[in-house]
PDB file of C-alpha atoms in Angstrom:
ATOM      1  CA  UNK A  21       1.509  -3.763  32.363  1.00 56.00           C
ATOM      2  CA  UNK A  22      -1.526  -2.964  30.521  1.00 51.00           C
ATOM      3  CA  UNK A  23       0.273   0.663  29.023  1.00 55.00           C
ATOM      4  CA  UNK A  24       3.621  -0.913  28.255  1.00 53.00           C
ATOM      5  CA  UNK A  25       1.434  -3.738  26.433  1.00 50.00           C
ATOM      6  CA  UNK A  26       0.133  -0.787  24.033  1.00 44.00           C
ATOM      7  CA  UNK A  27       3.126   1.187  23.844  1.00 44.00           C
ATOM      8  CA  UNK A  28       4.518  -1.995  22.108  1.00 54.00           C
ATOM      9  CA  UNK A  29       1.678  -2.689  19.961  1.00 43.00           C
ATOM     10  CA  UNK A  30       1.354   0.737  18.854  1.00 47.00           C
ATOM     11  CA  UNK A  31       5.078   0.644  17.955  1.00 46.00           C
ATOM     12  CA  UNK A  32       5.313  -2.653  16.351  1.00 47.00           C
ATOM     13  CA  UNK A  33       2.097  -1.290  14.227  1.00 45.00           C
ATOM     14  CA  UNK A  34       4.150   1.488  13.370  1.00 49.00           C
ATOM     15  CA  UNK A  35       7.087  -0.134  12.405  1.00 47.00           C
ATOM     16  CA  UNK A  36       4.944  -2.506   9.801  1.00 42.00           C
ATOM     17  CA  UNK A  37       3.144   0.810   8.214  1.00 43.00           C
ATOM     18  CA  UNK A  38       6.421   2.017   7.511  1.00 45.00           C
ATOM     19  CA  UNK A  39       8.347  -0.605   5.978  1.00 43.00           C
ATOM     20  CA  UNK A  40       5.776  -1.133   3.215  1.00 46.00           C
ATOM     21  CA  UNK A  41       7.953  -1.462   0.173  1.00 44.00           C
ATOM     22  CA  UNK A  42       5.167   0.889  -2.095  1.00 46.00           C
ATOM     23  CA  UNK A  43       6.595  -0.017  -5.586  1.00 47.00           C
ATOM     24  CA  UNK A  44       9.636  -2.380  -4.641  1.00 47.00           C
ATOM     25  CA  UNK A  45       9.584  -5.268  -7.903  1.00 47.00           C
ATOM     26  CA  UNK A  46       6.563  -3.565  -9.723  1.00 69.00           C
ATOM     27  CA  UNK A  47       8.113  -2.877 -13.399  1.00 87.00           C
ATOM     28  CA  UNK A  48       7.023  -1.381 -16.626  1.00 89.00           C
ATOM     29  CA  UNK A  49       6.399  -5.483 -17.969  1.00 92.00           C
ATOM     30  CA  UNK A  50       4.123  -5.989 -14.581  1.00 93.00           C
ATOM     31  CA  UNK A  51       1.944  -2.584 -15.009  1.00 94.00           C
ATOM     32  CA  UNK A  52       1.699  -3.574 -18.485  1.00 95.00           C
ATOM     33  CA  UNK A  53       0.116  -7.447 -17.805  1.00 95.00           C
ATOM     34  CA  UNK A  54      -1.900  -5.389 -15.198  1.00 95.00           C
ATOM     35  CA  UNK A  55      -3.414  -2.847 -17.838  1.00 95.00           C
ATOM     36  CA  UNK A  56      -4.036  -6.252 -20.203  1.00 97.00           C
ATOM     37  CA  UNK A  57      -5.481  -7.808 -17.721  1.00 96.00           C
ATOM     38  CA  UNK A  58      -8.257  -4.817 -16.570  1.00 96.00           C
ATOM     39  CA  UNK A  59      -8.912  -4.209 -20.378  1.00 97.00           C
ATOM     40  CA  UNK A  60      -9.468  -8.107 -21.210  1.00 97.00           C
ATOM     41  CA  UNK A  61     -11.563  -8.207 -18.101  1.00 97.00           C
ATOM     42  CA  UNK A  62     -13.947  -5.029 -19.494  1.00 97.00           C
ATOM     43  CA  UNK A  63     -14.195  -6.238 -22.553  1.00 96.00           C
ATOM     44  CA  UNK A  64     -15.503  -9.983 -21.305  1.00 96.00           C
ATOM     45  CA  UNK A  65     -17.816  -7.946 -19.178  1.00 95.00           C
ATOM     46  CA  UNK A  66     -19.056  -5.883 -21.887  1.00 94.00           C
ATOM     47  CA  UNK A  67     -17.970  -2.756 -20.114  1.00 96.00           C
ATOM     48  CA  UNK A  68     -17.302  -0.665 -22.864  1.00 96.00           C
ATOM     49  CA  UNK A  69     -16.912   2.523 -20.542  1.00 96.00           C
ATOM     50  CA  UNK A  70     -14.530   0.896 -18.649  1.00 96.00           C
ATOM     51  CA  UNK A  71     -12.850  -0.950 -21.839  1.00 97.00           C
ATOM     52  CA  UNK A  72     -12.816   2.885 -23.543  1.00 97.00           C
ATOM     53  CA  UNK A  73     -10.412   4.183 -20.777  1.00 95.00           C
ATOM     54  CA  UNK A  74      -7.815   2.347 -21.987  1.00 96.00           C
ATOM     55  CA  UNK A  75      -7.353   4.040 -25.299  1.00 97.00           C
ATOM     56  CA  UNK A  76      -6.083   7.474 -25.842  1.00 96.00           C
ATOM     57  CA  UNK A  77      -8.529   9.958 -27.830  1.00 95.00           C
ATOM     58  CA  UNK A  78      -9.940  10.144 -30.883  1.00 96.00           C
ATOM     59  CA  UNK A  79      -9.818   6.176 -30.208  1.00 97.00           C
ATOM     60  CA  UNK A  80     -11.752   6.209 -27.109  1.00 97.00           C
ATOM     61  CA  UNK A  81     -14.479   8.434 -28.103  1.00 97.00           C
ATOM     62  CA  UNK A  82     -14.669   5.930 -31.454  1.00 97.00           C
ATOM     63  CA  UNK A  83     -14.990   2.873 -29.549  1.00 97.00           C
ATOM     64  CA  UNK A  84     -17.585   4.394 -27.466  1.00 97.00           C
ATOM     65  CA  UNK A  85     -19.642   5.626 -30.298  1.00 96.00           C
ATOM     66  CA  UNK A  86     -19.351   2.409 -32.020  1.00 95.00           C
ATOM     67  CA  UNK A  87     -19.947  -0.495 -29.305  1.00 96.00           C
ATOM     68  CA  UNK A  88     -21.798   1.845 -26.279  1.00 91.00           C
ATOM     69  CA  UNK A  89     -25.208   0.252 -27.658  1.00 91.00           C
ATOM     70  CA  UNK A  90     -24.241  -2.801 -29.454  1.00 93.00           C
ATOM     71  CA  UNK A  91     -26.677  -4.625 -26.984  1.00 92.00           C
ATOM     72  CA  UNK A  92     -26.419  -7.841 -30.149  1.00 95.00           C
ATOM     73  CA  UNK A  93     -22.559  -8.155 -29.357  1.00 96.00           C
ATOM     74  CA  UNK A  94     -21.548 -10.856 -26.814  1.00 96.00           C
ATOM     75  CA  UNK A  95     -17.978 -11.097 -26.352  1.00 96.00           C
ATOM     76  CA  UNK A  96     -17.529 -14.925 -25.070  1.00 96.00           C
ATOM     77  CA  UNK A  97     -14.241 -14.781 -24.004  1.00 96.00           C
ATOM     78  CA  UNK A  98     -10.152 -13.009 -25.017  1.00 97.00           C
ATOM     79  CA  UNK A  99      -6.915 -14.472 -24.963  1.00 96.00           C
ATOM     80  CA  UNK A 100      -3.994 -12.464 -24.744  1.00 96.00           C
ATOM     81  CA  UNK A 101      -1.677 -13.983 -27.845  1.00 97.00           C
ATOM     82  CA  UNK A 102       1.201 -12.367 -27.623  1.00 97.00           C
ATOM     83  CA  UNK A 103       3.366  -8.935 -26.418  1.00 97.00           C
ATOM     84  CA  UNK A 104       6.254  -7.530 -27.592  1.00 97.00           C
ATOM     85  CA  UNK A 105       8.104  -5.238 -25.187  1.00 96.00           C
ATOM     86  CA  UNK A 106      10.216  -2.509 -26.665  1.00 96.00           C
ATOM     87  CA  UNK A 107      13.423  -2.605 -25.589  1.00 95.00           C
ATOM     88  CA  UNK A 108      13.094   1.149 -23.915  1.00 93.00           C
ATOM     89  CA  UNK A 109      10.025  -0.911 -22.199  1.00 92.00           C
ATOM     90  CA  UNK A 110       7.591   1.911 -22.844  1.00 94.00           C
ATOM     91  CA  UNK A 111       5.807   0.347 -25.832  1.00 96.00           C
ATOM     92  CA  UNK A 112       3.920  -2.856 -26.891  1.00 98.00           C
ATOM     93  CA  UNK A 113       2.771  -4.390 -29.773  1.00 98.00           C
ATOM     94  CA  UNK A 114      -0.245  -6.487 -28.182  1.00 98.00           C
ATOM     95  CA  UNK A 115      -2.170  -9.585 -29.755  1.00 98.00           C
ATOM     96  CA  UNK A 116      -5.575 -10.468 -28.650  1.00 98.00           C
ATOM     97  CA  UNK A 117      -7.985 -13.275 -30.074  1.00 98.00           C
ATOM     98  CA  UNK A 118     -11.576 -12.258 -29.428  1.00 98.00           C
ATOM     99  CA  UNK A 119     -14.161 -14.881 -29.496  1.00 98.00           C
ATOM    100  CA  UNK A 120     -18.075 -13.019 -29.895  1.00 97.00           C
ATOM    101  CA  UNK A 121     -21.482 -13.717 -31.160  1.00 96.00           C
ATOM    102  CA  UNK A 122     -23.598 -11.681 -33.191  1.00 96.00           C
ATOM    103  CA  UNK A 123     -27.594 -12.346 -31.695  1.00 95.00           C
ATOM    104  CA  UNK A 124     -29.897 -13.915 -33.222  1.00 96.00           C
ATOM    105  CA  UNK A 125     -27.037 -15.958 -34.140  1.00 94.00           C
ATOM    106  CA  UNK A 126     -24.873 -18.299 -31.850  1.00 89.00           C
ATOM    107  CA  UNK A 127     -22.223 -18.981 -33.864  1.00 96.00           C
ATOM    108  CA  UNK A 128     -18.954 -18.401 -32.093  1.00 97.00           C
ATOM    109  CA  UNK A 129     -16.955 -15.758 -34.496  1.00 97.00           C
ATOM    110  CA  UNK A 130     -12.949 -15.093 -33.828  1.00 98.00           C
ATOM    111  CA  UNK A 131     -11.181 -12.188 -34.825  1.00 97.00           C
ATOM    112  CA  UNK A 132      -7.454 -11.762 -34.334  1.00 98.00           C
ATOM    113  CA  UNK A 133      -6.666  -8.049 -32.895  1.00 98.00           C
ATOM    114  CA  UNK A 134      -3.384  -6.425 -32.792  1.00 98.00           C
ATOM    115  CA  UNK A 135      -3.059  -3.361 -30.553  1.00 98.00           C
ATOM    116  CA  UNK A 136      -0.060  -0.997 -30.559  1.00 98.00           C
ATOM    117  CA  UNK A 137       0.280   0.255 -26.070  1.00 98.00           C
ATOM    118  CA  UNK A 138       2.558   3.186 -24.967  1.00 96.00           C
ATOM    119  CA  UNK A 139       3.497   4.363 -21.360  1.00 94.00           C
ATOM    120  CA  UNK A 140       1.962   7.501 -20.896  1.00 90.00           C
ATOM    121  CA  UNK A 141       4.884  10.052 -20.204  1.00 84.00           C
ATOM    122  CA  UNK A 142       5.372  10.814 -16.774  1.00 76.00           C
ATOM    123  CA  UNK A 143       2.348  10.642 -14.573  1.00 69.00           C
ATOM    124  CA  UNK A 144       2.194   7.843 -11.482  1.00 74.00           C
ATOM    125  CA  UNK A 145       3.837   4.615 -12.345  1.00 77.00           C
ATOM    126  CA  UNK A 146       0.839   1.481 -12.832  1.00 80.00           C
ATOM    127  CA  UNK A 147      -1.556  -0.200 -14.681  1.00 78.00           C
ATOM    128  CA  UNK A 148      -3.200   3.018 -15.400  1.00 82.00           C
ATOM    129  CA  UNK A 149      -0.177   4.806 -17.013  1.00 90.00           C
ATOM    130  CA  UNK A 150      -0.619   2.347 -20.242  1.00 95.00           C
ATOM    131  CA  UNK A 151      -2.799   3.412 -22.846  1.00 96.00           C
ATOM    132  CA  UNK A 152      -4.135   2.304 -26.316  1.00 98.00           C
ATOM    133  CA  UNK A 153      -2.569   3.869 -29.665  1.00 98.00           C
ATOM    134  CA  UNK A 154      -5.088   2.001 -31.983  1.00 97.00           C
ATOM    135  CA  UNK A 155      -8.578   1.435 -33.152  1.00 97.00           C
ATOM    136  CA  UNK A 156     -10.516  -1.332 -32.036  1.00 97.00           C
ATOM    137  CA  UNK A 157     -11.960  -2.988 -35.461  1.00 96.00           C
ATOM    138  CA  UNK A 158     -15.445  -3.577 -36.091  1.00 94.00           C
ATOM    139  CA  UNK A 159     -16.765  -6.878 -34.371  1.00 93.00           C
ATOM    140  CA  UNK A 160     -19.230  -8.153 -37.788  1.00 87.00           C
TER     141      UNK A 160
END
Protein backbone atom coordinates (compact mmCIF):
# COMPACT_ATOMS: atom_id res chain seq x y z
CA UNK A 1 0.00 0.00 0.00
CA UNK A 2 2.57 2.25 1.25
CA UNK A 3 4.92 1.64 -2.32
CA UNK A 4 1.99 1.86 -4.70
CA UNK A 5 1.09 5.19 -2.65
CA UNK A 6 4.64 6.59 -3.90
CA UNK A 7 4.76 5.08 -7.16
CA UNK A 8 1.68 7.36 -7.77
CA UNK A 9 2.95 10.38 -6.22
CA UNK A 10 6.17 10.16 -7.84
CA UNK A 11 4.31 9.82 -11.17
CA UNK A 12 1.71 12.38 -10.76
CA UNK A 13 4.89 14.73 -9.72
CA UNK A 14 6.29 13.79 -12.86
CA UNK A 15 3.57 14.33 -14.98
CA UNK A 16 3.16 18.16 -13.51
CA UNK A 17 7.14 18.87 -14.14
CA UNK A 18 6.56 18.01 -17.55
CA UNK A 19 3.63 19.73 -18.72
CA UNK A 20 5.01 23.14 -17.72
CA UNK A 21 4.12 25.24 -20.71
CA UNK A 22 7.93 27.21 -20.47
CA UNK A 23 7.03 30.15 -22.83
CA UNK A 24 3.31 29.27 -23.87
CA UNK A 25 1.49 33.22 -24.15
CA UNK A 26 4.80 35.11 -23.26
CA UNK A 27 5.20 37.58 -26.45
CA UNK A 28 7.58 40.17 -27.65
CA UNK A 29 4.71 43.08 -26.12
CA UNK A 30 4.89 41.02 -22.56
CA UNK A 31 8.95 40.79 -22.40
CA UNK A 32 8.85 44.27 -23.39
CA UNK A 33 6.33 45.63 -20.26
CA UNK A 34 8.65 43.20 -18.30
CA UNK A 35 12.02 45.03 -19.33
CA UNK A 36 9.91 48.56 -18.54
CA UNK A 37 8.93 47.43 -15.64
CA UNK A 38 12.68 46.16 -14.11
CA UNK A 39 14.19 49.46 -15.57
CA UNK A 40 11.37 51.83 -13.94
CA UNK A 41 11.84 49.80 -10.82
CA UNK A 42 15.98 50.56 -10.84
CA UNK A 43 15.63 53.77 -11.55
CA UNK A 44 12.97 54.49 -8.43
CA UNK A 45 15.51 52.58 -6.45
CA UNK A 46 18.35 54.56 -7.53
CA UNK A 47 20.09 51.50 -8.84
CA UNK A 48 21.96 52.91 -11.47
CA UNK A 49 24.02 49.57 -12.00
CA UNK A 50 21.09 47.78 -12.38
CA UNK A 51 19.22 50.74 -14.42
CA UNK A 52 22.70 50.78 -16.77
CA UNK A 53 22.05 47.13 -17.94
CA UNK A 54 19.37 48.07 -19.81
CA UNK A 55 21.11 50.18 -22.37
CA UNK A 56 23.41 48.97 -25.01
CA UNK A 57 27.11 50.54 -24.97
CA UNK A 58 28.53 53.57 -25.32
CA UNK A 59 25.03 54.43 -23.51
CA UNK A 60 25.54 52.31 -20.57
CA UNK A 61 28.99 53.19 -19.76
CA UNK A 62 27.58 57.12 -20.12
CA UNK A 63 24.87 56.70 -17.77
CA UNK A 64 27.13 55.12 -15.37
CA UNK A 65 29.72 57.77 -15.53
CA UNK A 66 27.18 60.39 -15.25
CA UNK A 67 24.60 59.29 -12.37
CA UNK A 68 27.00 56.35 -10.46
CA UNK A 69 27.69 59.21 -7.74
CA UNK A 70 24.94 61.62 -8.10
CA UNK A 71 24.27 60.91 -4.31
CA UNK A 72 21.99 64.80 -4.66
CA UNK A 73 19.58 63.03 -7.23
CA UNK A 74 16.35 61.51 -5.79
CA UNK A 75 14.21 60.08 -8.32
CA UNK A 76 10.56 60.26 -6.55
CA UNK A 77 8.77 58.25 -8.73
CA UNK A 78 8.29 57.20 -13.16
CA UNK A 79 5.37 56.70 -15.11
CA UNK A 80 5.48 54.85 -18.14
CA UNK A 81 3.54 57.40 -20.78
CA UNK A 82 3.35 55.71 -23.62
CA UNK A 83 4.87 52.70 -26.17
CA UNK A 84 4.74 52.30 -29.56
CA UNK A 85 5.27 48.76 -30.86
CA UNK A 86 6.70 48.37 -34.31
CA UNK A 87 4.76 46.47 -36.32
CA UNK A 88 7.78 43.70 -36.81
CA UNK A 89 7.37 43.93 -32.76
CA UNK A 90 11.11 44.19 -32.26
CA UNK A 91 11.25 47.94 -31.58
CA UNK A 92 9.74 50.66 -29.27
CA UNK A 93 9.56 54.11 -29.05
CA UNK A 94 9.11 54.44 -25.09
CA UNK A 95 7.80 57.57 -23.03
CA UNK A 96 8.65 58.00 -19.47
CA UNK A 97 7.81 61.04 -17.07
CA UNK A 98 10.43 61.21 -14.34
CA UNK A 99 9.60 63.06 -11.26
CA UNK A 100 13.27 63.93 -9.08
CA UNK A 101 14.68 66.35 -6.67
CA UNK A 102 17.84 68.02 -6.74
CA UNK A 103 19.11 68.21 -2.62
CA UNK A 104 19.27 70.84 -0.85
CA UNK A 105 16.23 71.52 -2.72
CA UNK A 106 12.75 69.73 -2.45
CA UNK A 107 11.14 70.92 -5.20
CA UNK A 108 9.61 68.14 -7.22
CA UNK A 109 11.19 68.63 -10.97
CA UNK A 110 9.54 66.55 -14.11
CA UNK A 111 11.21 65.78 -17.14
CA UNK A 112 9.54 64.03 -20.04
CA UNK A 113 11.98 61.14 -21.51
CA UNK A 114 11.60 59.42 -24.72
CA UNK A 115 13.60 56.21 -25.19
CA UNK A 116 14.01 54.40 -28.53
CA UNK A 117 14.10 49.90 -27.26
CA UNK A 118 15.17 47.13 -29.74
CA UNK A 119 15.04 43.25 -29.32
CA UNK A 120 18.38 42.14 -29.15
CA UNK A 121 18.86 39.67 -32.18
CA UNK A 122 18.65 36.24 -31.32
CA UNK A 123 19.71 35.32 -27.84
CA UNK A 124 16.91 33.72 -25.19
CA UNK A 125 13.51 35.18 -25.59
CA UNK A 126 12.54 37.71 -22.17
CA UNK A 127 12.71 40.70 -20.43
CA UNK A 128 16.38 40.63 -20.75
CA UNK A 129 16.57 40.43 -24.60
CA UNK A 130 15.31 44.31 -24.73
CA UNK A 131 17.79 46.86 -24.62
CA UNK A 132 18.16 50.72 -24.69
CA UNK A 133 19.23 52.57 -28.09
CA UNK A 134 19.38 56.08 -26.39
CA UNK A 135 20.94 58.40 -23.93
CA UNK A 136 19.45 59.06 -20.76
CA UNK A 137 19.41 63.12 -20.51
CA UNK A 138 20.85 64.98 -17.79
CA UNK A 139 18.48 65.12 -14.63
CA UNK A 140 19.30 69.35 -13.72
Amino acid sequence: MYRSSLVILALALTALLLSGCPRQGLTPEKDLHDALGLFIQSLRWGDTQGSARFFVEPHSHDFLERYRDRDELNITDVFLNEVHLSPERDQAQVRLRVEYFLLPSASVRRADIEQHWRMLPGGIPGPQSWRIHTTFPDLY
